[in-house]
Coordinates of C-alpha atoms in Angstrom, one line a residue:
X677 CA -19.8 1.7 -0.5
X678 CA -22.3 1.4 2.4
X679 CA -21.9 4.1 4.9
X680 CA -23.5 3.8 8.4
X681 CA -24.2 6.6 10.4
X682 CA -25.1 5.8 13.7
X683 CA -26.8 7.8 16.4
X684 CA -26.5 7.4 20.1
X685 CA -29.5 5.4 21.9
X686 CA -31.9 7.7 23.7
X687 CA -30.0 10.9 23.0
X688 CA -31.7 11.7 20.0
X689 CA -34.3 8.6 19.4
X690 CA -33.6 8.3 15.6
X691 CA -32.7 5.0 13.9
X692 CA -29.0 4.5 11.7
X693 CA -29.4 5.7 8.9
X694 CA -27.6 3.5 6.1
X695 CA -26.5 4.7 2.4
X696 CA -26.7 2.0 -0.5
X697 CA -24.2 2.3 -3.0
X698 CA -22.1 0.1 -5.0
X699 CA -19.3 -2.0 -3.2
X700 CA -15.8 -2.5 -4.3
X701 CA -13.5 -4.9 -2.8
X702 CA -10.6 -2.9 -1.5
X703 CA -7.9 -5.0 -2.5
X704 CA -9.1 -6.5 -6.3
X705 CA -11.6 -3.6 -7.3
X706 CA -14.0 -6.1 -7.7
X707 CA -17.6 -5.0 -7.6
X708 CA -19.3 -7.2 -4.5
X709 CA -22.5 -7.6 -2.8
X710 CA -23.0 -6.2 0.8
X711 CA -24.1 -9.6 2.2
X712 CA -21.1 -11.2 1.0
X713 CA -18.4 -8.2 1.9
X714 CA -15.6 -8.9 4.5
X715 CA -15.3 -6.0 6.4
X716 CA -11.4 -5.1 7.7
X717 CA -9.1 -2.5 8.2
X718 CA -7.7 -1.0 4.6
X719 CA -4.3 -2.8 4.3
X720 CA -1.1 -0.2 5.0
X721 CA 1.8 -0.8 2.5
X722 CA 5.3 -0.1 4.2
X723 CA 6.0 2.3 1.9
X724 CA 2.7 4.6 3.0
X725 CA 3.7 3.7 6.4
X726 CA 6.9 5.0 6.4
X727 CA 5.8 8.0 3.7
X728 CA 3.1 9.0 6.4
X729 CA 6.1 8.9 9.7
X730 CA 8.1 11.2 7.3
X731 CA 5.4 13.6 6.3
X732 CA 4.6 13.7 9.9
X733 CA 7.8 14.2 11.6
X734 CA 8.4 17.2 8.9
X735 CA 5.6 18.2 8.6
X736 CA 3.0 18.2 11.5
X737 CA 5.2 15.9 14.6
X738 CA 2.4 16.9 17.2
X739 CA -0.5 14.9 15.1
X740 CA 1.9 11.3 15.0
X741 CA 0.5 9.9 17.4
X742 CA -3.2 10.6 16.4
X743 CA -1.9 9.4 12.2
X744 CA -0.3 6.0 13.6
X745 CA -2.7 4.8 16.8
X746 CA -6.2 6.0 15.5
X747 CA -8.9 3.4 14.2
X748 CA -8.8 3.6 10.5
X749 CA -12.0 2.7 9.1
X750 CA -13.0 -0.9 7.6
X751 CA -13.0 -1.4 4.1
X752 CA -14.7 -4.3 1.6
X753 CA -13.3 -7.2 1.0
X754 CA -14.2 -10.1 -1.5
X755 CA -14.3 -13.1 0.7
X756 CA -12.1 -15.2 -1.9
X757 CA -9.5 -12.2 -1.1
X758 CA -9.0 -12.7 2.3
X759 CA -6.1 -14.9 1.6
X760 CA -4.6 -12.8 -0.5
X761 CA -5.3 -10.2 1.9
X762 CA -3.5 -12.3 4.5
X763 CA -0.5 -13.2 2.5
X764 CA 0.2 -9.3 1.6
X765 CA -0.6 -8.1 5.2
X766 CA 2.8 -11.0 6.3
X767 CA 4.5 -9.4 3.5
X768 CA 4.1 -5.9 4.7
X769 CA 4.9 -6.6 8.1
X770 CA 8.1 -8.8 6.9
X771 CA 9.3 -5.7 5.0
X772 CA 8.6 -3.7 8.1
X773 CA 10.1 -5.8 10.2
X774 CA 13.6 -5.8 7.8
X775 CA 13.2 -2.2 7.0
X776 CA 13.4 -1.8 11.1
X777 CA 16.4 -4.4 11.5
X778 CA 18.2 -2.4 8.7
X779 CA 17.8 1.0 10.6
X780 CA 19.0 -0.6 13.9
X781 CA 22.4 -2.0 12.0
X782 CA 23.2 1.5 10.9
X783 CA 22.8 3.2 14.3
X784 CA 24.4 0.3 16.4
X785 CA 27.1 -0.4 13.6
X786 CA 29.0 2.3 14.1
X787 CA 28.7 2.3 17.8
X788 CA 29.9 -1.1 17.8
X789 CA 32.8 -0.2 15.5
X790 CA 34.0 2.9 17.4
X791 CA 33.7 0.8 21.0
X792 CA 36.1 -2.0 19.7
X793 CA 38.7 0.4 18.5

């Protein structure tokens, strides 16, 4: 992986330093080039997004916000991945989306059922 560490302009008047090191595309392991890497944000599975809101909630509930709405740093792609990339991102976010439906029907369910009694 290449890491870049970057220093402020004029605060300290050194260049970025940059690491070489092997590249592996995030999603098929394969072993790429940095010239042809494509750079994005690691792809979150429902199941670590829901494992990480548990965890938290139990766990730590005053860091949340900082786990869910902070930058996660990009990872390698292959470029011939990006589709499959793209196809597995939709499928994450359908299963999200379902997962979310499913937990509104079992709150609003009973509500619905005890209001028409």
């Amino acid at each position: 992986m290449v890491t870049h560490i970057d220093t402020v302009p004029g605060e300290t008047g050194e260049q970025p330093a940059v690491v070489s090191e092997q590249l592996y595309c995030a999603l098929t392991k394969r072993p790429i080039s940095h010239d042809e890497a494509y750079w994005a944000p690691p792809l979150v599975t429902a199941r670590q997004l829901v494992t990480a809101v548990v965890t938290g909630l139990v766990s730590a509930p005053g860091t949340l916000g900082q786990v869910l709405f902070d930058e996660q740093p990009n990872v390698p792609y292959a470029p011939e991945a990006r589709d499959q990339l793209a196809a597995r991102r939709s499928s994450e976010q359908l299963k999200l989306l379902v997962l979310l439906l499913l937990a509104v029907a079992v709150v609003a369910l009973p509500v619905v059922w005890l209001t028409m009694r």
